[in-house]
Amino acid sequence: MENNLALYNTLTRKKEKFEPLNAPFVGLYVCGPTVYSDVHLGNCRTFVSFDLIFRYLLHLGYKVRYVRNITDAGHLEGDRDEGDDKFAKKAKLEQLEPMEIVQKYTLGFHEVLRLFNTLPPSIEPTATGHISEQIEMVKQIIANGYGYERNGTVYFDVEKYVKEHDYTTLTNRKLEDLLNNTRELGGQDEKRGRLDFALWIKAKPEHIMRWPAPWSVGFPGWHIECSAMSSKYLGAQFDIHGGGMDLAATHHTNEIAQSQACNHVQPAKYWMHTNMLTVNGARMSKSAGNGFLPHELFTGQHPLLQRGYSPMAVRFFMMQAHYRSTLDFSNDALDAADKGYKRLMNAIALLDKIKPVATSSTTEFDLDALTNRCYAAMDDDFNSPVLIAELFEVVRFINAAYDGKASVQVADIERLKSFMQTFVEDILGLKDDVLGNGGTDSLDELMQIIIAVRNEAKSNKDFTTSDRIREELQAVGIQLKDSKDGTLWNKI
Ligand code: AMP
Ligand code: ZN
């Protein structure tokens, strides 16, 4: 199958032509969320970026099996499976069963990704649903000589592994640096080597999520779940493995080591990593407490936010940055994205209103050349910001045609519609957003009438009416916010 796609492979640190192992089939595995709390906007950036990648591969005609897991087994805090169990801690706090925590935050995750218009993955396996696969893999790693048991806990023998393999192949870090950054083994530490990590952990008496295994009643280490589930659904070797950049150094490094130790192969041909969403330059994270919840962003109810933004405006904001660049969160950047998104949607709506020229006069616009440039942008490692810049060429032309400053024929309008459908809706995943601050939709037009009536009541000092309008809108889920730029509205 022909394609011109080149993607950046973290493993080789260069852009490579995309050549799937078994075209037209493509196996794509993305590390999913740990569902013990709400996903923040940073997590969403990673999943929305992979949605763009998934959509483009589908558009190119590949039959993509997209597997994105749900991390729901009782993992411990910290990259190296130490500390408290995140799920048990949260269950105690919310007075729920750990599995109720899992259910609650999985549903929340799905709802948020639905609002962001992401396509569902082909398979969404859970760690707790694949305990036996993980146990089998740990058994094989031990049988191959790379795992050892200490008091019911099984460790991966990194020291042995590094003798025959490049452990830091993904990040190219020096092993000495890694060792220097890892704390000394304490007196009671049962691990042989400082870099050894847990494959299976014996449960302490208070640990709630536990399963029987040959070594102890316990629970799997974090890294083994992705190795077990990716190989189960995509095979020992598959095309693309993805996740946020923060996962490369430990989680993905250990996944590669486990798969090599178990199956003697590098699991994925291409490793893709999304860059971080930052707030004032610092990575947005659950532990740093600087995480915006998508819901706070949609409603504008957050001390750092001047107002709310619709999910599609936020998706546009994400698409305006390349997935491998950091994206810094600010009110100004969101305002600019909101304006850009509305200009784009407005241009699409204008296509139904433009009067085509009757004669065969020429259209001063080369849509074929522009289409080629759009494909070139996407083929260049999914360069959505360049694609969007090209789309604004079309927006300018549509606006000119609407103003009578450029001429288009009926056939051109149809071609422009199909072009916009392809690049805006199918590939970028942007649709007209009736939920948010509107722009081109009739709900917004209606809201502007209501806001004008309320402003009139306020200027007549009829506060009973203006308050009633605000309260009754609130009751049906619409919030008004008075600002220096006028009254804004959003759905709650
Ligand atoms: P977690 O639920 O913490 O395992 O994270 C789920 C996904 O979100 C992982 O792929 C992380 O790499 C990614 N992620 C976490 N923080 C950010 C961030 N600030 N920006 C982009 N992606 C992130
Ligand atoms: Zn993973």
XYZ file of C-alpha atoms and ligand atoms in Angstrom:
516
model
C 0.000 0.000 0.000
C 1.457 3.343 -1.099
C 1.873 6.196 1.311
C 4.188 9.164 1.778
C 3.932 9.230 5.533
C 7.064 9.806 7.568
C 6.872 9.638 11.326
C 9.323 10.420 14.066
C 10.457 7.245 15.780
C 11.668 7.803 19.347
C 13.560 4.528 19.111
C 15.808 5.622 16.241
C 15.572 9.347 17.006
C 14.717 10.216 13.411
C 11.853 10.544 10.990
C 11.238 7.317 9.136
C 9.046 6.306 6.247
C 6.020 4.483 7.604
C 6.164 0.862 6.524
C 3.739 -1.274 8.499
C 4.759 -4.851 9.263
C 1.675 -6.302 7.643
C -0.092 -3.684 5.491
C -2.946 -2.847 5.200
C -3.200 -3.827 8.866
C -1.723 -1.519 11.467
C -1.399 -2.305 15.162
C -1.424 0.773 17.392
C -1.068 0.537 21.164
C -1.414 3.613 23.392
C -1.001 3.606 27.160
C -4.352 4.599 28.618
C -5.284 6.443 31.801
C -4.876 5.333 35.386
C -8.480 5.584 36.461
C -8.222 6.551 40.122
C -9.015 10.215 39.444
C -10.347 12.548 36.748
C -8.189 12.944 33.669
C -6.724 16.440 33.400
C -6.246 18.446 30.259
C -2.649 17.218 29.881
C -3.797 13.592 29.722
C -6.430 14.655 27.189
C -3.756 16.256 25.009
C -2.025 12.902 24.652
C -5.239 11.033 23.821
C -6.413 13.737 21.394
C -2.994 13.659 19.662
C -3.269 9.902 19.163
C -6.813 10.417 17.904
C -5.363 12.612 15.145
C -2.819 9.892 14.335
C -5.511 7.167 14.374
C -7.801 9.268 12.154
C -5.058 9.986 9.616
C -4.025 6.323 9.379
C -7.687 5.401 8.815
C -7.979 8.128 6.216
C -4.980 6.707 4.356
C -6.916 3.448 4.127
C -5.168 1.356 6.790
C -7.135 -1.160 8.832
C -6.014 0.009 12.213
C -6.466 -2.049 15.357
C -6.162 0.628 18.021
C -5.684 -0.784 21.525
C -5.758 1.635 24.457
C -5.725 0.114 27.920
C -7.343 1.128 31.171
C -4.961 0.957 34.127
C -7.177 -0.176 36.942
C -5.160 -2.695 38.977
C -4.039 -1.449 42.357
C -0.820 0.273 41.451
C 1.459 1.928 43.882
C 2.431 5.570 43.753
C 5.663 6.393 41.965
C 7.197 5.132 38.746
C 8.910 2.213 40.441
C 5.846 0.750 42.171
C 6.561 2.066 45.640
C 4.391 3.767 48.240
C 0.637 3.506 48.728
C -1.911 1.945 46.415
C -3.475 4.877 44.544
C -6.827 3.127 44.168
C -7.157 2.005 47.773
C -6.207 5.467 48.983
C -8.856 7.082 46.803
C -11.458 4.436 47.714
C -10.932 5.226 51.375
C -11.167 8.947 50.737
C -14.386 8.662 48.729
C -15.752 5.801 50.850
C -16.164 3.563 47.830
C -14.989 0.135 46.733
C -11.806 0.301 44.604
C -13.834 -1.067 41.664
C -16.378 1.730 42.145
C -13.485 4.183 41.802
C -12.452 2.412 38.599
C -15.991 2.542 37.202
C -16.556 6.175 38.156
C -13.371 7.499 36.574
C -13.559 5.233 33.514
C -17.018 6.637 32.755
C -15.718 10.173 33.317
C -12.782 9.520 30.993
C -15.061 8.227 28.238
C -17.383 11.198 28.598
C -14.530 13.706 28.331
C -13.053 11.992 25.284
C -16.515 11.915 23.707
C -16.793 15.690 24.194
C -13.403 16.060 22.498
C -14.819 14.074 19.564
C -12.212 11.299 19.731
C -12.939 7.992 18.027
C -13.170 5.045 20.427
C -10.297 2.555 20.258
C -10.897 -0.866 18.688
C -10.154 -2.631 21.990
C -9.986 -1.113 25.476
C -8.607 -3.872 27.721
C -8.352 -3.454 31.481
C -5.393 -4.546 33.593
C -7.677 -6.334 36.074
C -9.257 -8.287 33.204
C -5.838 -9.611 32.134
C -4.228 -10.832 35.338
C -3.717 -14.370 34.039
C -1.955 -13.089 30.874
C 0.346 -11.014 33.080
C 1.093 -14.005 35.331
C 1.924 -16.111 32.257
C 4.310 -13.454 31.018
C 6.057 -13.197 34.392
C 6.423 -17.009 34.400
C 8.054 -16.877 30.966
C 10.416 -14.068 31.996
C 11.503 -16.148 35.021
C 11.884 -19.252 32.825
C 14.073 -17.251 30.427
C 16.273 -16.239 33.337
C 15.372 -12.552 33.665
C 13.128 -12.656 36.718
C 13.672 -13.772 40.312
C 11.461 -14.112 43.348
C 12.079 -12.680 46.822
C 9.533 -13.288 49.579
C 6.602 -13.586 47.173
C 7.567 -10.579 45.036
C 9.063 -11.069 41.575
C 11.644 -8.659 40.182
C 13.012 -8.086 36.716
C 16.764 -8.591 36.699
C 17.954 -5.420 34.964
C 21.605 -6.118 35.749
C 21.470 -9.396 33.893
C 19.456 -7.843 31.060
C 21.951 -5.018 30.429
C 24.719 -7.535 29.856
C 23.040 -8.645 26.616
C 20.727 -5.790 25.670
C 20.625 -2.028 25.415
C 18.335 -1.234 28.348
C 18.141 2.511 27.579
C 17.596 2.088 23.844
C 14.518 4.338 23.915
C 15.982 7.335 25.683
C 19.677 6.858 24.946
C 20.485 7.738 28.544
C 23.689 6.557 30.133
C 23.288 3.651 32.492
C 25.625 5.293 35.014
C 23.372 8.373 35.102
C 20.383 6.156 35.692
C 22.154 4.402 38.516
C 23.260 7.690 40.030
C 19.682 8.925 40.016
C 18.340 5.805 41.710
C 18.563 5.534 45.439
C 20.854 3.040 47.110
C 19.371 -0.283 48.084
C 18.293 -0.064 51.699
C 19.238 -2.719 54.251
C 15.912 -4.546 53.916
C 15.611 -4.156 50.186
C 15.028 -7.534 48.635
C 16.000 -6.448 45.110
C 19.362 -7.583 43.755
C 20.063 -4.520 41.680
C 19.140 -0.908 42.090
C 17.380 -0.711 38.703
C 15.416 -3.943 39.163
C 11.673 -3.373 39.058
C 8.687 -5.406 40.213
C 6.825 -7.756 37.901
C 4.584 -9.145 40.624
C 4.148 -7.680 44.112
C 3.123 -9.627 47.212
C 0.131 -7.859 48.784
C 0.447 -6.460 52.271
C -2.471 -7.438 54.556
C -4.198 -4.071 54.032
C -3.945 -4.240 50.242
C -7.451 -4.709 48.821
C -6.948 -5.509 45.109
C -5.193 -8.893 45.117
C -5.046 -12.048 43.030
C -3.536 -15.512 43.586
C -0.331 -16.262 41.693
C 2.372 -18.944 41.994
C 4.581 -16.623 44.060
C 2.035 -14.994 46.390
C -1.385 -13.473 46.631
C -0.571 -10.077 45.181
C -0.902 -7.798 42.219
C 1.019 -7.058 39.010
C 3.648 -4.347 38.618
C 2.601 -1.415 36.460
C 4.753 -2.111 33.403
C 3.785 -5.740 32.821
C 0.149 -4.934 32.013
C 0.968 -3.082 28.784
C 3.405 -5.776 27.642
C 0.822 -8.498 28.304
C -2.120 -6.704 26.701
C -0.275 -5.354 23.659
C 1.147 -8.772 22.800
C -2.206 -10.464 23.400
C -4.108 -8.218 20.983
C -1.424 -7.071 18.526
C 1.134 -9.868 18.633
C 4.661 -9.980 20.036
C 5.679 -7.411 17.411
C 3.403 -4.677 16.192
C 3.652 -1.320 14.426
C 3.237 1.666 16.743
C 3.453 2.031 20.503
C 2.551 5.427 21.905
C 2.097 7.454 25.029
C 3.167 10.695 26.659
C 6.865 11.571 26.679
C 6.989 11.177 30.454
C 6.420 7.432 30.003
C 9.493 6.797 27.846
C 12.191 6.754 30.522
C 10.694 4.165 32.853
C 7.391 2.622 31.765
C 8.247 2.114 28.101
C 11.891 1.305 28.792
C 10.716 -1.482 31.082
C 8.055 -2.627 28.636
C 10.744 -3.109 25.978
C 12.944 -5.038 28.447
C 10.041 -7.303 29.473
C 9.017 -8.058 25.891
C 12.614 -8.739 24.862
C 13.119 -10.996 27.883
C 9.864 -12.855 27.233
C 9.564 -12.975 23.437
C 13.109 -12.102 22.303
C 11.836 -9.262 20.115
C 11.537 -5.498 20.257
C 7.745 -5.127 20.701
C 7.059 -2.104 18.496
C 8.630 -0.979 15.245
C 7.819 2.693 15.888
C 7.626 4.380 19.288
C 5.744 7.675 19.296
C 5.627 10.137 22.177
C 3.513 13.221 22.653
C 4.928 16.252 24.375
C 3.516 17.756 27.532
C 0.832 20.316 28.130
C 2.353 22.866 30.481
C 1.030 25.614 32.735
C 3.419 28.563 33.039
C 6.137 26.264 31.728
C 5.562 23.476 34.284
C 4.200 20.101 33.213
C 0.505 19.686 34.063
C 0.256 16.704 36.374
C -1.994 15.087 38.914
C 0.673 15.135 41.597
C 1.743 18.781 41.044
C -1.867 19.872 41.562
C -1.720 22.242 38.559
C -4.160 20.173 36.534
C -7.185 21.732 34.910
C -10.099 19.398 34.602
C -11.743 19.581 31.197
C -15.029 20.402 32.920
C -13.451 23.452 34.597
C -12.250 24.607 31.227
C -15.651 24.170 29.597
C -17.465 26.085 32.344
C -14.727 28.652 33.030
C -14.984 27.824 36.733
C -11.351 27.944 37.730
C -9.478 30.816 39.393
C -6.960 30.986 36.536
C -9.603 31.138 33.816
C -11.282 34.269 32.519
C -14.095 32.310 30.876
C -15.163 28.917 29.545
C -14.209 27.395 26.190
C -16.064 24.813 24.162
C -14.513 21.337 23.779
C -14.004 21.906 20.061
C -12.212 25.229 20.650
C -9.921 23.370 23.070
C -9.364 20.589 20.531
C -8.475 23.258 17.966
C -6.055 24.756 20.532
C -4.348 21.364 20.797
C -4.281 20.828 17.024
C -2.550 24.198 16.539
C 0.578 22.756 18.142
C 2.584 19.849 16.786
C 2.204 16.789 19.013
C 5.966 16.719 19.722
C 6.095 20.371 20.851
C 5.150 21.485 24.304
C 1.888 23.388 24.491
C 1.570 26.050 27.143
C -1.813 26.763 28.572
C -2.912 30.412 28.856
C -6.082 32.474 28.565
C -4.635 34.416 25.627
C -3.692 31.275 23.720
C -7.152 29.830 24.300
C -8.833 33.078 23.220
C -6.806 33.064 20.009
C -7.671 29.393 19.387
C -11.343 30.085 20.042
C -11.335 32.876 17.441
C -9.495 30.688 14.916
C -11.875 27.790 15.461
C -14.910 30.033 14.958
C -13.421 31.552 11.779
C -12.943 28.053 10.408
C -16.468 26.926 11.293
C -17.898 30.166 9.951
C -16.168 29.637 6.596
C -17.631 26.123 6.359
C -21.103 27.513 7.092
C -20.612 30.208 4.428
C -20.152 27.525 1.761
C -23.933 27.073 1.871
C -24.504 30.788 1.411
C -22.057 31.732 -1.347
C -23.658 32.653 -4.681
C -21.831 30.715 -7.402
C -21.070 32.407 -10.713
C -23.185 31.208 -13.610
C -20.557 31.487 -16.297
C -17.461 29.367 -16.675
C -15.225 32.156 -15.446
C -12.156 30.818 -13.698
C -11.824 30.296 -9.974
C -8.707 32.092 -8.766
C -7.834 29.332 -6.400
C -5.836 26.173 -6.944
C -7.519 23.673 -4.665
C -5.480 20.760 -6.029
C -2.186 22.421 -5.128
C -3.514 23.301 -1.699
C -4.799 19.753 -1.135
C -1.331 18.428 -1.946
C 0.199 20.816 0.566
C -2.284 19.648 3.214
C -1.330 16.015 2.624
C 2.337 16.975 2.675
C 1.814 18.581 6.091
C 0.113 15.493 7.521
C 2.658 13.182 5.895
C 5.376 15.135 7.650
C 4.915 13.490 11.042
C 1.266 14.586 11.395
C 2.046 18.296 11.238
C -1.370 19.677 12.179
C -0.249 23.321 12.738
C 0.997 23.522 9.133
C -2.242 21.886 7.964
C -4.260 24.513 9.866
C -2.209 27.346 8.333
C -3.067 25.936 4.884
C -6.736 25.685 5.830
C -6.774 29.396 6.584
C -5.819 30.010 2.941
C -9.118 28.358 2.069
C -10.932 30.351 4.760
C -9.644 33.602 3.237
C -10.805 32.498 -0.203
C -14.269 31.486 1.024
C -14.675 34.821 2.817
C -13.627 36.682 -0.334
C -16.063 34.653 -2.427
C -18.861 35.395 0.040
C -18.050 39.120 -0.146
C -18.200 38.957 -3.934
C -14.454 39.604 -4.262
C -13.708 36.191 -5.770
C -15.784 34.000 -8.029
C -16.587 30.322 -7.596
C -18.648 27.891 -9.590
C -21.117 25.392 -8.169
C -18.681 22.531 -8.737
C -15.970 24.413 -6.835
C -18.265 24.893 -3.882
C -18.932 21.160 -3.804
C -15.203 20.438 -3.977
C -14.509 22.922 -1.191
C -17.165 21.260 0.956
C -15.671 17.851 0.453
C -12.152 19.241 1.082
C -13.296 20.765 4.393
C -15.119 17.564 5.344
C -11.908 15.581 4.782
C -9.370 17.784 6.526
C -11.440 19.535 9.188
C -13.932 16.862 10.216
C -12.415 13.504 9.284
C -8.737 14.221 9.987
C -8.611 17.038 12.544
C -11.792 15.743 14.181
C -13.308 19.219 14.474
C -17.038 19.659 14.194
C -19.409 22.509 14.715
C -19.840 22.719 18.440
C -23.369 23.395 19.619
C -22.295 22.914 23.220
C -19.954 25.807 23.655
C -19.792 29.516 23.201
C -21.346 29.017 19.811
C -20.267 31.139 16.905
C -22.127 29.851 13.944
C -24.824 27.766 15.536
C -28.416 28.757 16.033
C -28.213 28.214 19.804
C -25.679 31.011 19.987
C -27.904 33.291 17.895
C -30.755 32.574 20.307
C -28.512 33.218 23.299
C -27.458 36.586 21.896
C -31.148 37.619 21.783
C -31.676 36.519 25.403
C -28.490 38.302 26.527
C -29.594 41.506 24.752
C -33.010 41.375 26.510
C -31.286 40.845 29.848
C -28.925 43.770 29.232
C -31.914 45.959 28.386
C -33.599 44.932 31.644
C -30.388 45.725 33.536
C -30.035 49.166 31.993
C -33.686 49.858 32.949
C -32.726 48.812 36.512
C -35.205 45.930 36.228
C -32.966 43.571 38.198
C -35.835 41.195 38.978
C -36.075 40.325 35.279
C -32.310 40.237 34.652
C -31.738 37.965 37.681
C -34.633 35.740 36.669
C -33.176 35.265 33.184
C -29.810 34.325 34.667
C -31.291 31.916 37.227
C -33.661 30.210 34.815
C -30.888 29.729 32.281
C -28.751 28.267 35.069
C -31.555 25.821 35.872
C -31.485 24.480 32.296
C -27.713 24.202 32.332
C -26.622 27.473 30.736
C -24.337 29.812 32.607
C -23.931 33.538 31.950
C -20.720 35.291 32.824
C -20.456 39.099 32.726
C -17.018 40.286 31.653
C -15.441 43.456 30.350
C -16.041 42.152 26.816
C -19.762 41.691 27.402
C -21.825 38.732 28.559
C -20.528 35.287 27.637
C -22.418 32.026 27.925
C -21.588 28.390 28.163
C -23.230 25.093 28.938
C -22.533 23.745 32.391
P -1.757 8.671 33.560
O -3.224 8.545 33.776
O -1.093 9.544 34.560
O -1.082 7.320 33.418
O -1.538 9.410 32.174
C -2.211 9.084 30.995
C -1.485 9.639 29.788
O -1.388 11.084 29.845
C -0.041 9.152 29.662
O 0.216 8.811 28.302
C 0.797 10.348 30.070
O 2.049 10.345 29.446
C -0.050 11.504 29.563
N 0.207 12.779 30.258
C 0.336 13.001 31.589
N 0.558 14.315 31.851
C 0.559 14.950 30.642
C 0.728 16.320 30.216
N 0.922 17.310 31.091
N 0.666 16.596 28.889
C 0.450 15.603 27.981
N 0.282 14.303 28.313
C 0.336 13.968 29.623
Zn 1.593 1.419 29.269
